[in-house]
PDB file of C-alpha atoms in Angstrom:
ATOM      1  CA  MET A 702      -3.488   8.845  34.250  1.00 39.00           C
ATOM      2  CA  GLN A 703      -5.266   7.610  31.132  1.00 44.00           C
ATOM      3  CA  PRO A 704      -3.556   7.632  27.717  1.00 43.00           C
ATOM      4  CA  ASP A 705      -4.752  10.117  25.129  1.00 47.00           C
ATOM      5  CA  PRO A 706      -7.535   8.369  23.159  1.00 46.00           C
ATOM      6  CA  SER A 707      -6.254   9.933  19.941  1.00 50.00           C
ATOM      7  CA  THR A 708      -3.082   7.847  20.223  1.00 53.00           C
ATOM      8  CA  SER A 709      -5.156   4.704  19.609  1.00 72.00           C
ATOM      9  CA  ILE A 710      -5.001   5.639  15.934  1.00 79.00           C
ATOM     10  CA  HIS A 711      -1.351   4.565  15.920  1.00 75.00           C
ATOM     11  CA  ARG A 712      -2.340   1.125  17.184  1.00 79.00           C
ATOM     12  CA  ASP A 713      -5.137   0.851  14.614  1.00 80.00           C
ATOM     13  CA  LEU A 714      -2.892   1.823  11.712  1.00 85.00           C
ATOM     14  CA  PHE A 715       0.009  -0.455  12.665  1.00 88.00           C
ATOM     15  CA  ALA A 716      -1.248  -3.847  11.394  1.00 88.00           C
ATOM     16  CA  PRO A 717      -2.514  -2.779   7.949  1.00 91.00           C
ATOM     17  CA  THR A 718       0.604  -0.687   7.393  1.00 92.00           C
ATOM     18  CA  LEU A 719       2.846  -3.612   8.311  1.00 94.00           C
ATOM     19  CA  VAL A 720       0.880  -6.029   6.103  1.00 94.00           C
ATOM     20  CA  ARG A 721       1.247  -3.717   3.120  1.00 94.00           C
ATOM     21  CA  ALA A 722       4.952  -3.246   3.809  1.00 96.00           C
ATOM     22  CA  LEU A 723       5.616  -6.975   4.011  1.00 96.00           C
ATOM     23  CA  ALA A 724       3.639  -7.741   0.844  1.00 95.00           C
ATOM     24  CA  ALA A 725       5.587  -5.084  -1.038  1.00 96.00           C
ATOM     25  CA  LEU A 726       8.973  -6.183   0.305  1.00 96.00           C
ATOM     26  CA  VAL A 727       8.293  -9.835  -0.549  1.00 96.00           C
ATOM     27  CA  LEU A 728       7.430  -8.931  -4.139  1.00 95.00           C
ATOM     28  CA  GLY A 729      10.434  -6.629  -4.354  1.00 94.00           C
ATOM     29  CA  ALA A 730      12.738  -9.419  -3.189  1.00 95.00           C
ATOM     30  CA  VAL A 731      11.223 -11.879  -5.664  1.00 94.00           C
ATOM     31  CA  THR A 732      11.744  -9.467  -8.559  1.00 93.00           C
ATOM     32  CA  ILE A 733      15.365  -8.922  -7.582  1.00 91.00           C
ATOM     33  CA  PHE A 734      16.325 -12.577  -7.248  1.00 89.00           C
ATOM     34  CA  TRP A 735      14.197 -14.141 -10.014  1.00 89.00           C
ATOM     35  CA  GLN A 736      16.280 -13.363 -13.072  1.00 85.00           C
ATOM     36  CA  GLU A 737      14.215 -15.007 -15.827  1.00 89.00           C
ATOM     37  CA  PRO A 738      10.531 -15.041 -14.854  1.00 90.00           C
ATOM     38  CA  GLY A 739       7.993 -16.239 -17.393  1.00 90.00           C
ATOM     39  CA  MET A 740       4.870 -14.268 -18.208  1.00 92.00           C
ATOM     40  CA  SER A 741       2.739 -16.505 -16.015  1.00 92.00           C
ATOM     41  CA  ALA A 742       4.981 -15.895 -13.010  1.00 93.00           C
ATOM     42  CA  VAL A 743       4.912 -12.140 -13.605  1.00 93.00           C
ATOM     43  CA  ALA A 744       1.108 -12.167 -13.840  1.00 93.00           C
ATOM     44  CA  TRP A 745       0.739 -14.219 -10.662  1.00 95.00           C
ATOM     45  CA  GLY A 746       3.332 -12.221  -8.740  1.00 94.00           C
ATOM     46  CA  THR A 747       1.887  -8.873  -9.766  1.00 95.00           C
ATOM     47  CA  GLY A 748      -1.689 -10.043  -9.244  1.00 94.00           C
ATOM     48  CA  LEU A 749      -1.014 -11.422  -5.767  1.00 96.00           C
ATOM     49  CA  TYR A 750       0.848  -8.244  -4.833  1.00 96.00           C
ATOM     50  CA  LEU A 751      -2.065  -6.073  -5.972  1.00 95.00           C
ATOM     51  CA  ALA A 752      -4.532  -8.285  -4.103  1.00 96.00           C
ATOM     52  CA  ALA A 753      -2.448  -8.159  -0.897  1.00 96.00           C
ATOM     53  CA  THR A 754      -2.201  -4.375  -1.212  1.00 95.00           C
ATOM     54  CA  GLY A 755      -5.955  -4.222  -1.625  1.00 94.00           C
ATOM     55  CA  ALA A 756      -6.552  -6.440   1.389  1.00 94.00           C
ATOM     56  CA  ALA A 757      -4.259  -4.260   3.515  1.00 93.00           C
ATOM     57  CA  SER A 758      -6.120  -1.145   2.341  1.00 91.00           C
ATOM     58  CA  VAL A 759      -9.517  -2.647   3.183  1.00 91.00           C
ATOM     59  CA  LEU A 760      -8.170  -3.665   6.611  1.00 90.00           C
ATOM     60  CA  LEU A 761      -6.971  -0.093   7.033  1.00 87.00           C
ATOM     61  CA  GLN A 762     -10.458   1.161   6.204  1.00 87.00           C
ATOM     62  CA  LEU A 763     -12.003  -1.158   8.789  1.00 84.00           C
ATOM     63  CA  ARG A 764      -9.585   0.168  11.404  1.00 83.00           C
ATOM     64  CA  LEU A 765     -10.355   3.777  10.438  1.00 81.00           C
ATOM     65  CA  ASN A 766     -14.094   3.118  10.654  1.00 80.00           C
ATOM     66  CA  GLY A 767     -13.691   1.852  14.213  1.00 74.00           C
ATOM     67  CA  ASN A 768     -11.780   4.892  15.480  1.00 68.00           C
ATOM     68  CA  ASP A 769     -13.720   8.039  16.364  1.00 68.00           C
ATOM     69  CA  ALA A 770     -10.492  10.087  16.600  1.00 66.00           C
ATOM     70  CA  VAL A 771      -9.994   9.840  12.827  1.00 66.00           C
ATOM     71  CA  ASP A 772     -11.181  12.835  10.840  1.00 65.00           C
ATOM     72  CA  LEU A 773     -10.396  12.551   7.149  1.00 65.00           C
ATOM     73  CA  GLY A 774     -13.497  14.481   6.170  1.00 70.00           C
ATOM     74  CA  PRO A 775     -14.967  13.491   2.797  1.00 66.00           C
ATOM     75  CA  GLY A 776     -11.898  11.317   2.124  1.00 63.00           C
ATOM     76  CA  ARG A 777     -12.713   8.919   4.936  1.00 67.00           C
ATOM     77  CA  GLN A 778     -13.741   6.076   2.601  1.00 74.00           C
ATOM     78  CA  VAL A 779     -10.958   6.574   0.044  1.00 78.00           C
ATOM     79  CA  PRO A 780      -8.673   3.754   1.331  1.00 80.00           C
ATOM     80  CA  GLN A 781     -11.546   1.328   0.824  1.00 81.00           C
ATOM     81  CA  SER A 782     -12.070   2.646  -2.709  1.00 84.00           C
ATOM     82  CA  TYR A 783      -8.507   2.107  -3.843  1.00 87.00           C
ATOM     83  CA  GLY A 784      -8.336  -1.110  -1.810  1.00 88.00           C
ATOM     84  CA  VAL A 785     -11.197  -2.573  -3.836  1.00 91.00           C
ATOM     85  CA  LEU A 786      -9.514  -1.363  -7.043  1.00 91.00           C
ATOM     86  CA  TYR A 787      -6.314  -3.189  -6.079  1.00 93.00           C
ATOM     87  CA  LEU A 788      -8.262  -6.367  -5.264  1.00 94.00           C
ATOM     88  CA  VAL A 789     -10.088  -6.276  -8.594  1.00 93.00           C
ATOM     89  CA  GLY A 790      -6.848  -5.496 -10.407  1.00 92.00           C
ATOM     90  CA  GLY A 791      -5.124  -8.417  -8.718  1.00 93.00           C
ATOM     91  CA  VAL A 792      -7.829 -10.854  -9.772  1.00 95.00           C
ATOM     92  CA  LEU A 793      -7.950  -9.516 -13.343  1.00 93.00           C
ATOM     93  CA  THR A 794      -4.167  -9.680 -13.625  1.00 93.00           C
ATOM     94  CA  VAL A 795      -3.987 -13.282 -12.425  1.00 93.00           C
ATOM     95  CA  LEU A 796      -6.860 -14.414 -14.630  1.00 93.00           C
ATOM     96  CA  GLY A 797      -6.285 -12.354 -17.767  1.00 88.00           C
ATOM     97  CA  ALA A 798      -2.666 -11.233 -18.121  1.00 86.00           C
ATOM     98  CA  GLU A 799      -1.444 -13.763 -20.662  1.00 88.00           C
ATOM     99  CA  ASP A 800       0.983 -11.427 -22.437  1.00 89.00           C
ATOM    100  CA  PRO A 801       2.767  -8.129 -21.671  1.00 91.00           C
ATOM    101  CA  ALA A 802       0.070  -5.994 -23.301  1.00 92.00           C
ATOM    102  CA  SER A 803      -2.731  -7.513 -21.201  1.00 91.00           C
ATOM    103  CA  LEU A 804      -0.657  -7.160 -18.028  1.00 91.00           C
ATOM    104  CA  VAL A 805      -0.221  -3.475 -18.776  1.00 93.00           C
ATOM    105  CA  LEU A 806      -3.935  -3.186 -19.514  1.00 92.00           C
ATOM    106  CA  TYR A 807      -5.088  -4.809 -16.263  1.00 93.00           C
ATOM    107  CA  ALA A 808      -2.338  -4.084 -13.754  1.00 93.00           C
ATOM    108  CA  GLY A 809      -1.190  -0.777 -15.239  1.00 93.00           C
ATOM    109  CA  SER A 810      -4.682   0.684 -15.480  1.00 93.00           C
ATOM    110  CA  ILE A 811      -5.590  -0.278 -11.927  1.00 94.00           C
ATOM    111  CA  MET A 812      -2.245   0.882 -10.543  1.00 95.00           C
ATOM    112  CA  GLY A 813      -2.602   4.224 -12.314  1.00 94.00           C
ATOM    113  CA  LEU A 814      -6.126   4.855 -11.057  1.00 94.00           C
ATOM    114  CA  ALA A 815      -5.547   3.575  -7.519  1.00 93.00           C
ATOM    115  CA  GLY A 816      -2.196   5.350  -7.310  1.00 93.00           C
ATOM    116  CA  LEU A 817      -3.703   8.696  -8.310  1.00 94.00           C
ATOM    117  CA  THR A 818      -6.444   8.243  -5.714  1.00 92.00           C
ATOM    118  CA  GLU A 819      -3.948   7.429  -2.975  1.00 92.00           C
ATOM    119  CA  LEU A 820      -1.656  10.263  -4.053  1.00 94.00           C
ATOM    120  CA  ALA A 821      -4.524  12.766  -3.829  1.00 92.00           C
ATOM    121  CA  LEU A 822      -5.465  11.495  -0.354  1.00 89.00           C
ATOM    122  CA  GLY A 823      -1.864  11.691   0.790  1.00 89.00           C
ATOM    123  CA  LEU A 824      -1.334  15.211  -0.508  1.00 92.00           C
ATOM    124  CA  LYS A 825      -4.496  16.378   1.223  1.00 89.00           C
ATOM    125  CA  HIS A 826      -3.506  14.873   4.595  1.00 84.00           C
ATOM    126  CA  ARG A 827       0.313  14.895   4.422  1.00 85.00           C
ATOM    127  CA  THR A 828       0.632  17.149   7.497  1.00 85.00           C
ATOM    128  CA  ASP A 829      -2.419  16.207   9.567  1.00 82.00           C
ATOM    129  CA  PHE A 830      -2.539  12.393   9.485  1.00 81.00           C
ATOM    130  CA  PRO A 831       0.113   9.835  10.509  1.00 82.00           C
ATOM    131  CA  LEU A 832       0.117   8.110   7.100  1.00 84.00           C
ATOM    132  CA  GLY A 833      -0.328  11.198   4.922  1.00 85.00           C
ATOM    133  CA  ARG A 834       3.269  11.315   3.689  1.00 92.00           C
ATOM    134  CA  ASP A 835       3.383   7.552   3.222  1.00 92.00           C
ATOM    135  CA  TRP A 836       0.220   7.643   1.120  1.00 90.00           C
ATOM    136  CA  THR A 837       1.785  10.405  -0.960  1.00 94.00           C
ATOM    137  CA  ILE A 838       4.949   8.366  -1.584  1.00 95.00           C
ATOM    138  CA  ALA A 839       3.028   5.157  -2.268  1.00 95.00           C
ATOM    139  CA  GLY A 840       0.619   6.884  -4.625  1.00 94.00           C
ATOM    140  CA  LEU A 841       3.435   8.545  -6.556  1.00 96.00           C
ATOM    141  CA  ALA A 842       5.461   5.317  -6.756  1.00 96.00           C
ATOM    142  CA  THR A 843       2.400   3.443  -8.008  1.00 95.00           C
ATOM    143  CA  VAL A 844       1.574   6.042 -10.662  1.00 96.00           C
ATOM    144  CA  LEU A 845       5.197   6.024 -11.840  1.00 96.00           C
ATOM    145  CA  ALA A 846       5.130   2.213 -11.982  1.00 96.00           C
ATOM    146  CA  ALA A 847       1.944   2.269 -14.056  1.00 95.00           C
ATOM    147  CA  THR A 848       3.615   4.704 -16.441  1.00 96.00           C
ATOM    148  CA  GLY A 849       6.759   2.578 -16.480  1.00 95.00           C
ATOM    149  CA  LEU A 850       4.766  -0.512 -17.448  1.00 94.00           C
ATOM    150  CA  VAL A 851       3.530   1.276 -20.547  1.00 94.00           C
ATOM    151  CA  LEU A 852       7.066   2.341 -21.444  1.00 94.00           C
ATOM    152  CA  VAL A 853       8.659  -1.122 -21.094  1.00 93.00           C
ATOM    153  CA  VAL A 854       5.818  -3.254 -22.450  1.00 90.00           C
ATOM    154  CA  ASP A 855       7.951  -4.332 -25.418  1.00 91.00           C
ATOM    155  CA  LEU A 856      10.944  -5.343 -23.293  1.00 92.00           C
ATOM    156  CA  GLY A 857       9.404  -8.536 -21.924  1.00 87.00           C
ATOM    157  CA  PRO A 858       8.316 -10.059 -18.621  1.00 89.00           C
ATOM    158  CA  LYS A 859      11.510  -9.321 -16.669  1.00 92.00           C
ATOM    159  CA  ALA A 860      11.271  -5.603 -17.396  1.00 93.00           C
ATOM    160  CA  LEU A 861       7.600  -5.521 -16.384  1.00 93.00           C
ATOM    161  CA  PHE A 862       8.339  -7.402 -13.167  1.00 93.00           C
ATOM    162  CA  GLY A 863      11.249  -5.074 -12.443  1.00 93.00           C
ATOM    163  CA  VAL A 864       9.076  -1.964 -12.757  1.00 95.00           C
ATOM    164  CA  VAL A 865       6.427  -3.333 -10.395  1.00 95.00           C
ATOM    165  CA  GLY A 866       9.119  -4.632  -8.040  1.00 94.00           C
ATOM    166  CA  GLY A 867      10.966  -1.315  -7.975  1.00 94.00           C
ATOM    167  CA  SER A 868       7.868   0.575  -6.871  1.00 95.00           C
ATOM    168  CA  ALA A 869       7.072  -2.205  -4.384  1.00 96.00           C
ATOM    169  CA  ILE A 870      10.479  -1.790  -2.738  1.00 97.00           C
ATOM    170  CA  VAL A 871       9.934   1.955  -2.315  1.00 96.00           C
ATOM    171  CA  ILE A 872       6.467   1.372  -0.869  1.00 96.00           C
ATOM    172  CA  GLY A 873       7.664  -1.505   1.305  1.00 96.00           C
ATOM    173  CA  VAL A 874      10.515   0.453   2.866  1.00 96.00           C
ATOM    174  CA  THR A 875       8.438   3.565   3.549  1.00 95.00           C
ATOM    175  CA  HIS A 876       5.548   1.551   4.988  1.00 95.00           C
ATOM    176  CA  LEU A 877       7.857  -0.553   7.136  1.00 95.00           C
ATOM    177  CA  LEU A 878       9.359   2.608   8.610  1.00 94.00           C
ATOM    178  CA  ALA A 879       5.845   3.994   9.070  1.00 91.00           C
ATOM    179  CA  ALA A 880       4.725   0.804  10.846  1.00 91.00           C
ATOM    180  CA  LEU A 881       7.693   0.940  13.214  1.00 92.00           C
ATOM    181  CA  THR A 882       6.980   4.607  13.926  1.00 90.00           C
ATOM    182  CA  LEU A 883       3.307   3.859  14.571  1.00 86.00           C
ATOM    183  CA  ARG A 884       4.290   1.085  16.976  1.00 86.00           C
ATOM    184  CA  HIS A 885       6.651   3.430  18.809  1.00 81.00           C
ATOM    185  CA  GLU A 886       4.028   6.196  19.035  1.00 78.00           C
ATOM    186  CA  ASP A 887       1.434   3.730  20.316  1.00 67.00           C
ATOM    187  CA  ARG A 888       3.747   2.500  23.058  1.00 72.00           C
ATOM    188  CA  ARG A 889       4.723   6.032  23.980  1.00 69.00           C
ATOM    189  CA  GLY A 890       1.044   7.034  24.153  1.00 59.00           C
ATOM    190  CA  ARG A 891       0.259   4.112  26.459  1.00 56.00           C
ATOM    191  CA  ALA A 892       3.321   4.592  28.663  1.00 49.00           C
ATOM    192  CA  PRO A 893       1.498   6.457  31.512  1.00 49.00           C
ATOM    193  CA  THR A 894      -0.643   3.393  32.216  1.00 47.00           C
ATOM    194  CA  GLY A 895       2.400   1.146  32.603  1.00 42.00           C
ATOM    195  CA  THR A 896       1.437  -1.116  29.695  1.00 42.00           C
ATOM    196  CA  ALA A 897       4.177  -0.096  27.304  1.00 39.00           C
TER     197      ALA A 897
END
């Protein structure tokens, strides 16, 4: 008995979901344990996190493109769109965020735009796609973080890092759980062939 070809989507989604989870959890841990980061460290940490998120999103898009069982309709290319935004935002943040205001300008703007895009995709597919709810949570957490950056801009680098790190922890935990679920579903879908 052959496994259901639609279950291959779980295998395709696993790696990019895990990469995003790990990137987010690493940043979250850094923001918790680094008590007095300088502005340069905050810019580099935030920029690298955004770039890693973008890379994971582009990898996700490549996996989606290679799977005929995926039907996201007109939203099929959306992960690539916000993935590129995150990559650009990461580079701009590393290169140009020399003070809190410029970090909010670069990172906050990109996070707001990319977060809204991901939130819209998640809401549209929250019940018919394995990552729909996770996209919804990640998009909402990112939009709230972008808003939070604006609100704490005058409180210094630690506050900015804490806002980004807080949203990263939420995204990291939800995506790690999603990755583990995807792995389980993939193994369960392949079980009839004896390769689980």
